[in-house]
Coordinates of C-alpha atoms and ligand atoms in Angstrom, one line a residue:
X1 CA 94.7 70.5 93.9
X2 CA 97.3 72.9 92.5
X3 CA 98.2 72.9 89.1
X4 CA 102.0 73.7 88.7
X5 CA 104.0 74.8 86.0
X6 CA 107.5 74.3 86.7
X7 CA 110.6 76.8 84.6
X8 CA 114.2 75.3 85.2
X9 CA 117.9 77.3 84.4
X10 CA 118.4 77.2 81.0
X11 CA 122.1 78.2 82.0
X12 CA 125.0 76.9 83.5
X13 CA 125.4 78.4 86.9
X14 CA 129.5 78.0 87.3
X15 CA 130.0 79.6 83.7
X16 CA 128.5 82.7 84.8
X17 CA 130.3 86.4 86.3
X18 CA 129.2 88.4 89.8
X19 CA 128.5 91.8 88.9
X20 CA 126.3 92.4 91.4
X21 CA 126.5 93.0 94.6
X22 CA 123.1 92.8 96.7
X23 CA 123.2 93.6 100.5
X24 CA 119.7 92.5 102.3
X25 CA 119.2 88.8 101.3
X26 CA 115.3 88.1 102.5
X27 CA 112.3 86.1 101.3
X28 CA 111.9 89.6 99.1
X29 CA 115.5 89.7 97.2
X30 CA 114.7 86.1 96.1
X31 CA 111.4 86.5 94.7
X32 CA 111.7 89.4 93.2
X33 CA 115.1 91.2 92.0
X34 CA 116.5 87.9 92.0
X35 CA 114.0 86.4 89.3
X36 CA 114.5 88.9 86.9
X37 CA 118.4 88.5 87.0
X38 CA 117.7 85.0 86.3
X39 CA 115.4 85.4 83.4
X40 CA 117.9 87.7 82.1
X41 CA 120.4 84.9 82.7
X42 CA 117.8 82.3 81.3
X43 CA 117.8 84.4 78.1
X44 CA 121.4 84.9 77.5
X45 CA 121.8 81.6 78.5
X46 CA 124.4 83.0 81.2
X47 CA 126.1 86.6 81.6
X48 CA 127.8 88.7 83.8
X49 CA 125.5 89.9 86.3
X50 CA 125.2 87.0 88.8
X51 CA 124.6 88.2 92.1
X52 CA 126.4 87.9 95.1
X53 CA 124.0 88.3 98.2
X54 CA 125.1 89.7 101.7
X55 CA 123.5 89.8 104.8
X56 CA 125.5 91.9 107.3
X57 CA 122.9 91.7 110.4
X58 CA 121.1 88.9 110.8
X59 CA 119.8 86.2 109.1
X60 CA 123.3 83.8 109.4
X61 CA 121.2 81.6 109.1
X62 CA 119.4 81.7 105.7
X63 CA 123.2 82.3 104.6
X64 CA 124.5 79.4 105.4
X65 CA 121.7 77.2 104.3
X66 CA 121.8 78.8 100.3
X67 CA 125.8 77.9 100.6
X68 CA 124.8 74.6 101.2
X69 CA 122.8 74.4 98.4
X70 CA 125.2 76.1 96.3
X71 CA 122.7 79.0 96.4
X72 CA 119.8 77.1 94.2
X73 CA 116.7 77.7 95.5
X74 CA 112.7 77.9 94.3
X75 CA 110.3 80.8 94.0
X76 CA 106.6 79.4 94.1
X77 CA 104.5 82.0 92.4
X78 CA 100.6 81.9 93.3
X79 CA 98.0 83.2 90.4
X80 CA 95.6 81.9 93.3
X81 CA 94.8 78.8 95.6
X82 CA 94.8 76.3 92.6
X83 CA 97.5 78.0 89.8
X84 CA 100.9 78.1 91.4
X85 CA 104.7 78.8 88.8
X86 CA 107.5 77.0 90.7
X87 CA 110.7 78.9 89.0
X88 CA 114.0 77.4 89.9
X89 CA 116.9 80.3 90.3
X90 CA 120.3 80.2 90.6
X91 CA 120.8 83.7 89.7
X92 CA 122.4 84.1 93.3
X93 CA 126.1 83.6 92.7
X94 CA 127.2 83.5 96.1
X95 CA 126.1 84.5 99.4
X96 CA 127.4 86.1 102.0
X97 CA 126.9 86.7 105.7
X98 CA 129.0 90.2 106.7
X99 CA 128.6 90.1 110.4
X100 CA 131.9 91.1 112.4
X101 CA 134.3 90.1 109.6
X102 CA 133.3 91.8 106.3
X103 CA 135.9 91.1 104.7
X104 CA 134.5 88.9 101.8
X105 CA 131.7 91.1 101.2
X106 CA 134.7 93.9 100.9
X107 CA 136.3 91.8 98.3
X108 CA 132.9 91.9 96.1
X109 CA 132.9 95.3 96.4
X110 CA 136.0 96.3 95.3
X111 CA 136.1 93.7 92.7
X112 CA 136.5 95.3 88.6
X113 CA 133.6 93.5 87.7
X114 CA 131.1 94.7 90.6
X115 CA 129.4 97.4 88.6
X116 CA 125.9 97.8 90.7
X117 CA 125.4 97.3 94.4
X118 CA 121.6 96.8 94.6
X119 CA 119.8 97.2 98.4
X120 CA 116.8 96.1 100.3
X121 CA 117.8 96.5 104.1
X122 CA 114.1 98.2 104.8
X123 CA 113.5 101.9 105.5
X124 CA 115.3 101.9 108.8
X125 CA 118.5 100.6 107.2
X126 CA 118.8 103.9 105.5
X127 CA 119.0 105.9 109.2
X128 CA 117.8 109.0 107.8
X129 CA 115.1 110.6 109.8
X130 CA 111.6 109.8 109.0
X131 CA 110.3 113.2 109.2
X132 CA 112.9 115.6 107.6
X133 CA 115.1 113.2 105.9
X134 CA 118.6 113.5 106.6
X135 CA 120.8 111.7 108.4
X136 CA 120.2 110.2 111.4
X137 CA 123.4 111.8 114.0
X138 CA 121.5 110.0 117.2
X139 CA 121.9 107.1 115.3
X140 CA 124.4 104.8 117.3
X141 CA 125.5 103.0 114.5
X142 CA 126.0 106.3 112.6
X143 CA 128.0 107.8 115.0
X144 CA 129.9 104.1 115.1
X145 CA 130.4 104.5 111.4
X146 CA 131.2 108.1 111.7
X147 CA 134.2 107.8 114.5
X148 CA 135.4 104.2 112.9
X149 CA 134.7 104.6 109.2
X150 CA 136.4 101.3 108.3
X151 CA 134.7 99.3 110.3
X152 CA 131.3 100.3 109.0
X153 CA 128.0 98.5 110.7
X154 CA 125.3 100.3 108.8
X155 CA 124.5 100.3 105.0
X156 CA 125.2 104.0 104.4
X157 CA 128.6 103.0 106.3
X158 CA 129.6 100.1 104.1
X159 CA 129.1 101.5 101.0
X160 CA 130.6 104.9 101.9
X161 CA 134.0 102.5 103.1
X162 CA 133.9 100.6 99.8
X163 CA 134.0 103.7 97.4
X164 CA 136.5 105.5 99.9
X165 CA 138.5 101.8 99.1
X166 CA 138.2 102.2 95.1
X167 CA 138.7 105.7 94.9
X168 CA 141.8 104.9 96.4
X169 CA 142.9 102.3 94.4
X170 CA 141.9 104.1 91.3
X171 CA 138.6 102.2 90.7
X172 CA 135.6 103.5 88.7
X173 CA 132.8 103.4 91.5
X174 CA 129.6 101.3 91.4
X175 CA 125.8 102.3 90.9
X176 CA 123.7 102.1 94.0
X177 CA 120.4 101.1 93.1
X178 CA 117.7 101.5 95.9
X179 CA 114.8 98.8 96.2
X180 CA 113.3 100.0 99.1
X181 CA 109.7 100.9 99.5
X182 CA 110.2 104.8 99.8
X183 CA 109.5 107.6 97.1
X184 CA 112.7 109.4 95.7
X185 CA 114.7 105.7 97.2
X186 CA 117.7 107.1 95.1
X187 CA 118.2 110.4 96.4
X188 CA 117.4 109.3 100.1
X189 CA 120.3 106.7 99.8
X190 CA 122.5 109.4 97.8
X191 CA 121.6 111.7 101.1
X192 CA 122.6 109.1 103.7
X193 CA 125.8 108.1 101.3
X194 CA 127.0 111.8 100.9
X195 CA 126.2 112.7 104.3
X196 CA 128.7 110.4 105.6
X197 CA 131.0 110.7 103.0
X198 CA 131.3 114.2 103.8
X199 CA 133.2 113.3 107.6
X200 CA 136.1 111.9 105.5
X201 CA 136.8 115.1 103.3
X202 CA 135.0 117.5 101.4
X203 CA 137.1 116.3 98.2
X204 CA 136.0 112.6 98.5
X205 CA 132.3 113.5 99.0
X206 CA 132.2 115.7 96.0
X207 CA 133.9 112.7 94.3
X208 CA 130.6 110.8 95.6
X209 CA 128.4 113.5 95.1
X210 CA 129.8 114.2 91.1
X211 CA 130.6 109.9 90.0
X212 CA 128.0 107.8 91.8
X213 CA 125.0 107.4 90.2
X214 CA 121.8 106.7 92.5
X215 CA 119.0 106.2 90.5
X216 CA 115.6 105.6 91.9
X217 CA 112.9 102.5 92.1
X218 CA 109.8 101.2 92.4
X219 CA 109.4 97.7 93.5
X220 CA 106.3 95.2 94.1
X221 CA 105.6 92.1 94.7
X222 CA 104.0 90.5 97.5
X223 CA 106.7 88.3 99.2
X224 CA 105.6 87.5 102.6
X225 CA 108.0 86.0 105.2
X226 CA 108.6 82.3 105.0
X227 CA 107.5 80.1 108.0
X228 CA 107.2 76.8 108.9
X229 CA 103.8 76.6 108.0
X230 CA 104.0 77.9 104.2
X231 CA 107.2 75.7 103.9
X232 CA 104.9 72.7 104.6
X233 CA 102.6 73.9 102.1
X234 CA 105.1 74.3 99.0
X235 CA 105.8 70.5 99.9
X236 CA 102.5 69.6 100.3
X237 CA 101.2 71.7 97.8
X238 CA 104.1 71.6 94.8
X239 CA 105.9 68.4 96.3
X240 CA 108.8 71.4 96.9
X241 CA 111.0 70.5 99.9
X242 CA 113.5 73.5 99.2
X243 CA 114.4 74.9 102.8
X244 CA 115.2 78.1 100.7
X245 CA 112.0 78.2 98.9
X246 CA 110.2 81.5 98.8
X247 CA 106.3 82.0 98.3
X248 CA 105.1 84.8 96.7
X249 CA 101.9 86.4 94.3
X250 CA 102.1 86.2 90.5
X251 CA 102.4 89.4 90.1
X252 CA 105.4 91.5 89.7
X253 CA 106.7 95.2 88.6
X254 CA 109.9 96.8 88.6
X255 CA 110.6 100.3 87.6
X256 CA 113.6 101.6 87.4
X257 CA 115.4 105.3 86.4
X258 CA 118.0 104.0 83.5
X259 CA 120.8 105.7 84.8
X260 CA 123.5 103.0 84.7
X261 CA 126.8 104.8 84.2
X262 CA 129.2 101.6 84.5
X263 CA 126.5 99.7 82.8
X264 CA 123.4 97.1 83.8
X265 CA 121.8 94.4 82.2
X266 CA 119.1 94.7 79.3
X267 CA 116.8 94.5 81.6
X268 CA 113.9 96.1 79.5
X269 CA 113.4 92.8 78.0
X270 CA 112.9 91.0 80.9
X271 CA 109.6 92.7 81.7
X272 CA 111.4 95.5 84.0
X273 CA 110.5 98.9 83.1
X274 CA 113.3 101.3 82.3
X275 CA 112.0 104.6 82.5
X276 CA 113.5 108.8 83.1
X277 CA 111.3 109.3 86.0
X278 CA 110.4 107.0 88.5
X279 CA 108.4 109.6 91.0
X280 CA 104.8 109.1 89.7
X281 CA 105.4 104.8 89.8
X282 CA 106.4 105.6 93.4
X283 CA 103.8 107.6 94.8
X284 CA 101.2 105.6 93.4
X285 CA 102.4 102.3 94.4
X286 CA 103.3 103.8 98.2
X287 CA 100.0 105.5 98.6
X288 CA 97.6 103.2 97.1
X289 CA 99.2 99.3 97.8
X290 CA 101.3 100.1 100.9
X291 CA 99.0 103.1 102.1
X292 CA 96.1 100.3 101.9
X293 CA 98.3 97.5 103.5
X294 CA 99.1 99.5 106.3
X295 CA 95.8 100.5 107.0
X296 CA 94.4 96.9 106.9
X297 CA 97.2 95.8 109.2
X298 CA 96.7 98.8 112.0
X299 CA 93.1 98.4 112.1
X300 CA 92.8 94.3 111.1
X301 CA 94.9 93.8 113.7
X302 CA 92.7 96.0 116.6
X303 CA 90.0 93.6 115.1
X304 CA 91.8 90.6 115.9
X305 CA 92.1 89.1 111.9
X306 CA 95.5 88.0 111.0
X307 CA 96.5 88.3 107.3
X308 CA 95.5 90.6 104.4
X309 CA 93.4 88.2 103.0
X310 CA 91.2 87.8 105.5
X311 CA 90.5 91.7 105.9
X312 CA 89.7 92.1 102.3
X313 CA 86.9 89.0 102.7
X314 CA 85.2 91.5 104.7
X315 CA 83.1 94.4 102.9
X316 CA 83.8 96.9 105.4
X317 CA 87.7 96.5 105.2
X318 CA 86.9 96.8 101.2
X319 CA 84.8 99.9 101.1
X320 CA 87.7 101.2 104.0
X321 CA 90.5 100.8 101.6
X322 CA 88.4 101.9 98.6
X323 CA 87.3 105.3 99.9
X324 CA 91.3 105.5 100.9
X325 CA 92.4 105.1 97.9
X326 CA 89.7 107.1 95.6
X327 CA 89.1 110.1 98.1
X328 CA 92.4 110.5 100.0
X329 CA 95.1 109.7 98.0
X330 CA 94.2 109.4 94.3
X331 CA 93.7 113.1 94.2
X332 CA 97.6 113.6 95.1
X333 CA 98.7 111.2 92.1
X334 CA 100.1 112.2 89.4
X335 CA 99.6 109.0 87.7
X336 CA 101.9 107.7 85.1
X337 CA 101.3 108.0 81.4
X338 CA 98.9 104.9 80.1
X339 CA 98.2 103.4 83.8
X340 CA 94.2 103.6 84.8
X341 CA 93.6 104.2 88.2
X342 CA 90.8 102.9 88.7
X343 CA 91.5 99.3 87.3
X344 CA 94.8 99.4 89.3
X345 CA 92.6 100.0 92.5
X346 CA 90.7 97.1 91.2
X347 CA 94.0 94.9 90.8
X348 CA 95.3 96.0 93.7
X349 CA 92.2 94.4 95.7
X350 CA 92.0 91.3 93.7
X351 CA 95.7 90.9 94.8
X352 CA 94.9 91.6 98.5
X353 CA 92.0 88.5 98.0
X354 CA 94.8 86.2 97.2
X355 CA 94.2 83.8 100.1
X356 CA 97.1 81.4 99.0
X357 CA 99.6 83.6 100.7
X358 CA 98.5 84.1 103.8
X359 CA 100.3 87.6 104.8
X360 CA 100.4 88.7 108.2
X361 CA 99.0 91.8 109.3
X362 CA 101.9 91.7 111.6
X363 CA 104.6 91.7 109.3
X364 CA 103.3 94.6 107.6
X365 CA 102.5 96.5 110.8
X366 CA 106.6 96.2 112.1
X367 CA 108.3 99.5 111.4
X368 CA 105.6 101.7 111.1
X369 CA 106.7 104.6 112.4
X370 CA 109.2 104.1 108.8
X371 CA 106.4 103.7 106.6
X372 CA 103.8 105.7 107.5
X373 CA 105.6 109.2 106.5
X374 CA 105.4 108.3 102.8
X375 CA 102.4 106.3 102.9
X376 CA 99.9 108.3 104.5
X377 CA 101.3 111.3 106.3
X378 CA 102.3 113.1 102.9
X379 CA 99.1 112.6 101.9
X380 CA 97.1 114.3 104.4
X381 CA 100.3 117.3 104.5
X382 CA 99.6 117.7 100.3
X383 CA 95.6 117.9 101.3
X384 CA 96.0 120.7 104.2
X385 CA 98.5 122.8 101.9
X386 CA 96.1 122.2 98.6
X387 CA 93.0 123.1 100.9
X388 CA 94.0 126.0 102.8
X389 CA 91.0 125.8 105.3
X390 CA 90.7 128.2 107.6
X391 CA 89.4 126.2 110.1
X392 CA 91.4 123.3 109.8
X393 CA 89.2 120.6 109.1
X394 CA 90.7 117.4 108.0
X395 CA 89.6 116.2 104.3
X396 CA 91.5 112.6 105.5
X397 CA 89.4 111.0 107.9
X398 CA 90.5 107.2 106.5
X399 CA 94.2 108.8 106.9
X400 CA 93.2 110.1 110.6
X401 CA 91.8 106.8 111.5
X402 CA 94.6 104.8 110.4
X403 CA 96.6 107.0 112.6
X404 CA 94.8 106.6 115.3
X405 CA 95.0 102.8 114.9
X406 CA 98.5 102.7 114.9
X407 CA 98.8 105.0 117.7
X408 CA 96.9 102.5 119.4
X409 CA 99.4 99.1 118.1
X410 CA 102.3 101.3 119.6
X411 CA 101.0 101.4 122.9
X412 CA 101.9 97.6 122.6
X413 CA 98.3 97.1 124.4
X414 CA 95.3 96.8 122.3
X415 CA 92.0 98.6 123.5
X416 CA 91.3 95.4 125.8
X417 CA 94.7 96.2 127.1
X418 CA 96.0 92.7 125.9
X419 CA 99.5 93.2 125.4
X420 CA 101.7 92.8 121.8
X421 CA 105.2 92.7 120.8
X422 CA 105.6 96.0 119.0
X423 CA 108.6 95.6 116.3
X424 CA 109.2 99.6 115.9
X425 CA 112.6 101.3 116.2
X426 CA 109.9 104.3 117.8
X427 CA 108.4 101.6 120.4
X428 CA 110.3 102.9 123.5
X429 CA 109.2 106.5 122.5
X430 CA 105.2 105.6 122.0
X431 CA 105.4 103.5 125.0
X432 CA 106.9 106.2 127.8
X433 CA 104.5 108.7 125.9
X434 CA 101.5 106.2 127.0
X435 CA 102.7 106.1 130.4
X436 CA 103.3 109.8 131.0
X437 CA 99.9 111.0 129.3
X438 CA 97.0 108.5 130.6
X439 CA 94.3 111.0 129.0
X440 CA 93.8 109.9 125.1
X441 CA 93.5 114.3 124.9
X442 CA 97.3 114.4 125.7
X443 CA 98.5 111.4 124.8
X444 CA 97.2 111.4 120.9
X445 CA 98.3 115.7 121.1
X446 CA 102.0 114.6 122.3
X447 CA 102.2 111.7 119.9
X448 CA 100.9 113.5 116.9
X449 CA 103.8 116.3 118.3
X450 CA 106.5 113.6 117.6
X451 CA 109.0 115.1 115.2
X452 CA 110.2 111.7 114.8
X453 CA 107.9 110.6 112.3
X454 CA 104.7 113.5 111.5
X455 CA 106.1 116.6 109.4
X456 CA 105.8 120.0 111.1
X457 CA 102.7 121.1 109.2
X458 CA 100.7 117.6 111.3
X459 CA 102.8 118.3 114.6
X460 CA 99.9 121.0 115.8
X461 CA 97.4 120.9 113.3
X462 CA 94.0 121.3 114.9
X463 CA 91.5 119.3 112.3
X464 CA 93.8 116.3 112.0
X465 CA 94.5 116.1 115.7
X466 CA 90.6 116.4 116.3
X467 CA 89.8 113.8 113.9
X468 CA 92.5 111.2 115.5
X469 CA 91.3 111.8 119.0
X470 CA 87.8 111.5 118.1
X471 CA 89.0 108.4 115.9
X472 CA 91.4 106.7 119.1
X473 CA 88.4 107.3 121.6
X474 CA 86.4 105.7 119.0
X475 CA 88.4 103.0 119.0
X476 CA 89.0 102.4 122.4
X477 CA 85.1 102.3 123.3
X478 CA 83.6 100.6 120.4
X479 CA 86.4 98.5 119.0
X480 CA 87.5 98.6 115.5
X481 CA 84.2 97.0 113.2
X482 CA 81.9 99.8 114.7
X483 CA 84.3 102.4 113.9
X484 CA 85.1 101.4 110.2
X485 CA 80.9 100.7 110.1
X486 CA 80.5 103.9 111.5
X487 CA 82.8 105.5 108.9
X488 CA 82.7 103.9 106.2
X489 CA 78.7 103.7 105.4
X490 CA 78.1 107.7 107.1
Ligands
CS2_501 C1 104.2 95.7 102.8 C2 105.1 95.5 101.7 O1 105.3 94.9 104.7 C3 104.9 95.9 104.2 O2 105.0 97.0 104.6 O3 103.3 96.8 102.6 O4 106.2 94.7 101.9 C4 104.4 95.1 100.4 O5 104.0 93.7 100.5 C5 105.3 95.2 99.2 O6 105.8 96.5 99.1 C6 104.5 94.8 97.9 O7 105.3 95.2 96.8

């Protein structure tokens, strides 16, 4: 039994404006961004900062079905297996699906009253190089956006169009605020936005560079994909038949850098925080929650267990994740004023245990070779600059070991040599590597040499590749248990 509490609109959704403009409409938009719109609608009983929600890949799909619910759906939020909040939203004004014809998502974006363009399209969407950073020119949808600017297929591309379009017309531009899991997410979009902008005139990109404001932020909440399955649930669980319902944890943060030129809502009083500096929220939430996530999904998954909940019901995969996060990357934090480490470690596993969700280690595996820079890598590149060793000796086993593991996922064979879809935009790369060097010795030495994802300081380092190989080899002859056993009790 499930005891629901149920929150309705306390506004009326035709009496309210667009102003803003969200591009990435997934299970995460809705349950997280999307819910503190609406409680800032709730508490103005209406406004002027509905959103209007594009898709512009895929996902026609989910489009379609909000229109036909005039975009009201439900967002089921799970203290644990018997407390669940089912919010109603409609803080989703319109959505919109921006495939081949763009033009109505152009309109929204050149409207007066769009005054922030908000994004989640995922790391990759920002087609900046993980390793270094800047724009990605091998990028075929970058060059597409580069020789046909107004026809623009990537993010970068769209919104570098749209402020070309209202400089032109004499507009004010819009904010871009970032919600995507990577530290600094304003300046990495302001580097893929100016980068671009500079192929259509030095003038217009210092335009850019000197009127759009990017600031940065940290989001979190746990919003896995919807399936069948959890669908079925909400109905059998909260008697919710809402095909647009999404599931998600109770929990929730949002901080964002106020630096809001043409204006936001008063967002501080809907429990966002509206900070100067985002960096230290960043960091700690990337190394310590994803860092953790992506370690229980690389080696969970080599040990055949399927969602985060069921790794952290094992004590190994605990005491894994807890020497992570106390001896590998708390000691690169600078953690923001008034937050306590150690009782966010704490939270951060109690959230994990949340069996009600049922996240897969697969969806947190996909993209890897996108999250792992900023989760892990920087971490073990901060500890060999901080150490100095001579001889090279890694002070990041956990880090090495998750390496290892997902150098093993991106084989796309596990160490039975069962075979796995490998959702990575690196997959072909990892895959001919495996073919060409059969001998772990070469193959971990030329995938640790990919400039593609590890910075130059991990592309030849001796300790780190020694502890990967020895980790790989591990994991290959005794499978993954033994090796976090092995490691985790030494
Ligand atoms: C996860 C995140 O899929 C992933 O890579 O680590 O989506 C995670 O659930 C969120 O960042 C939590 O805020």
């Amino acid at each position: 039994m499930v005891m629901i509490t149920t929150i309705k609109t306390l506004y009326n959704p035709e009496k309210v404006n667009i102003g803003i403009v969200h591009i990435g409409l997934g299970a995460f938009h809705r349950g997280h961004q999307a819910v503190y719109v609406e409680k800032n609608m709730n508490r103005h009983k209406g406004g002027n900062w509905s959103i209007s929600a594009a898709n512009v890949r895929s996902n026609a799909e989910l489009v379609n079905q909000l229109t036909a619910q005039r975009c009201q759906y439900h967002v089921a939020e799970y203290s644990d297996s018997e407390n669940a909040t089912l919010r109603e939203v409609n803080a989703i004004g319109e959505a919109i699906f921006a495939g081949d014809d763009k033009s109505a998502l152009f309109a929204r974006l050149l409207s007066t009253d769009t005054k922030i363009v908000t994004l989640t399209v995922t790391e990759k969407g920002y087609c900046l190089t993980p390793a270094d950073k800047t724009l990605n020119k091998n990028d075929p949808n970058i060059q597409h956006d580069i020789s046909f600017p107004d026809q623009p297929k990537t993010a970068p591309g769209i919104l570098v169009e749209a402020l070309f379009r209202r400089r032109a017309l004499g507009l004010a531009p819009f904010t871009i605020l970032s919600c995507d899991n990577m530290p600094s997410n304003g300046a990495l979009i302001r580097q893929a936005v100016c980068e671009l902008a500079a192929y259509r005139g030095t003038e217009f990109e210092s335009w850019v560079s000197h009127h759009v404001a990017f600031p940065s932020s940290m989001v979190d909440r746990i919003v896995p994909a919807m399936t069948e399955h959890s669908l079925a649930r909400l109905q059998q669980e909260l008697h919710c038949t809402d095909p647009n319902a999404v599931m998600c944890e109770a929990f929730s943060q949002w901080v964002v850098e106020d630096n809001f030129p043409q204006g936001r809502p008063d967002w501080e009083h809907d429990g966002v925080q509206m900070v100067k500096d985002v960096h230290p929220f960043e960091t700690m939430k990337l190394r310590l929650l994803n860092g953790s996530h992506s370690l229980l999904a690389y080696l969970g998954l080599a040990a055949n267990i399927q969602t985060v909940a069921e790794a952290v019901a094992l004590p190994e995969f605990v005491t894994l994740i807890r020497r992570y996060m106390t001896s590998e990357a708390m000691p690169t934090l600078n953690m923001p004023q008034g937050v306590n480490v150690v009782e966010y470690i704490e939270t951060l596993i109690q959230r994990f245990s949340n069996d009600s969700l049922q996240h897969q280690l697969s969806q947190i595996a996909t993209d890897g070779s996108q999250k792992i820079p900023q989760r892990w890598l920087s971490i073990v590149e901060e500890n060999i600059v901080e150490e100095n060793t001579a001889e090279e000796k890694t002070v990041t086993p956990v880090v090495a070991l998750g390496v290892a593991a997902w150098i093993l996922y991106m084989r796309g064979k596990d160490a039975s040599n069962n075979e796995h879809p490998v959702n990575d935009p690196l997959a072909e790369e990892f895959n001919a590597l495996h073919s060409k060097y059969d001998k772990p010795e070469e193959f971990i030495r030329h995938s640790l040499a990919s400039k593609s994802v590890f910075p130059a300081a991990l592309n030849n380092n001796d300790g780190f590749y020694q502890a990967v190989l020895s980790a790989y080899q591990s994991l290959l002859s005794k499978g993954a248990m033994a090796t976090i056993n092995a490691m985790s009790f030494q």
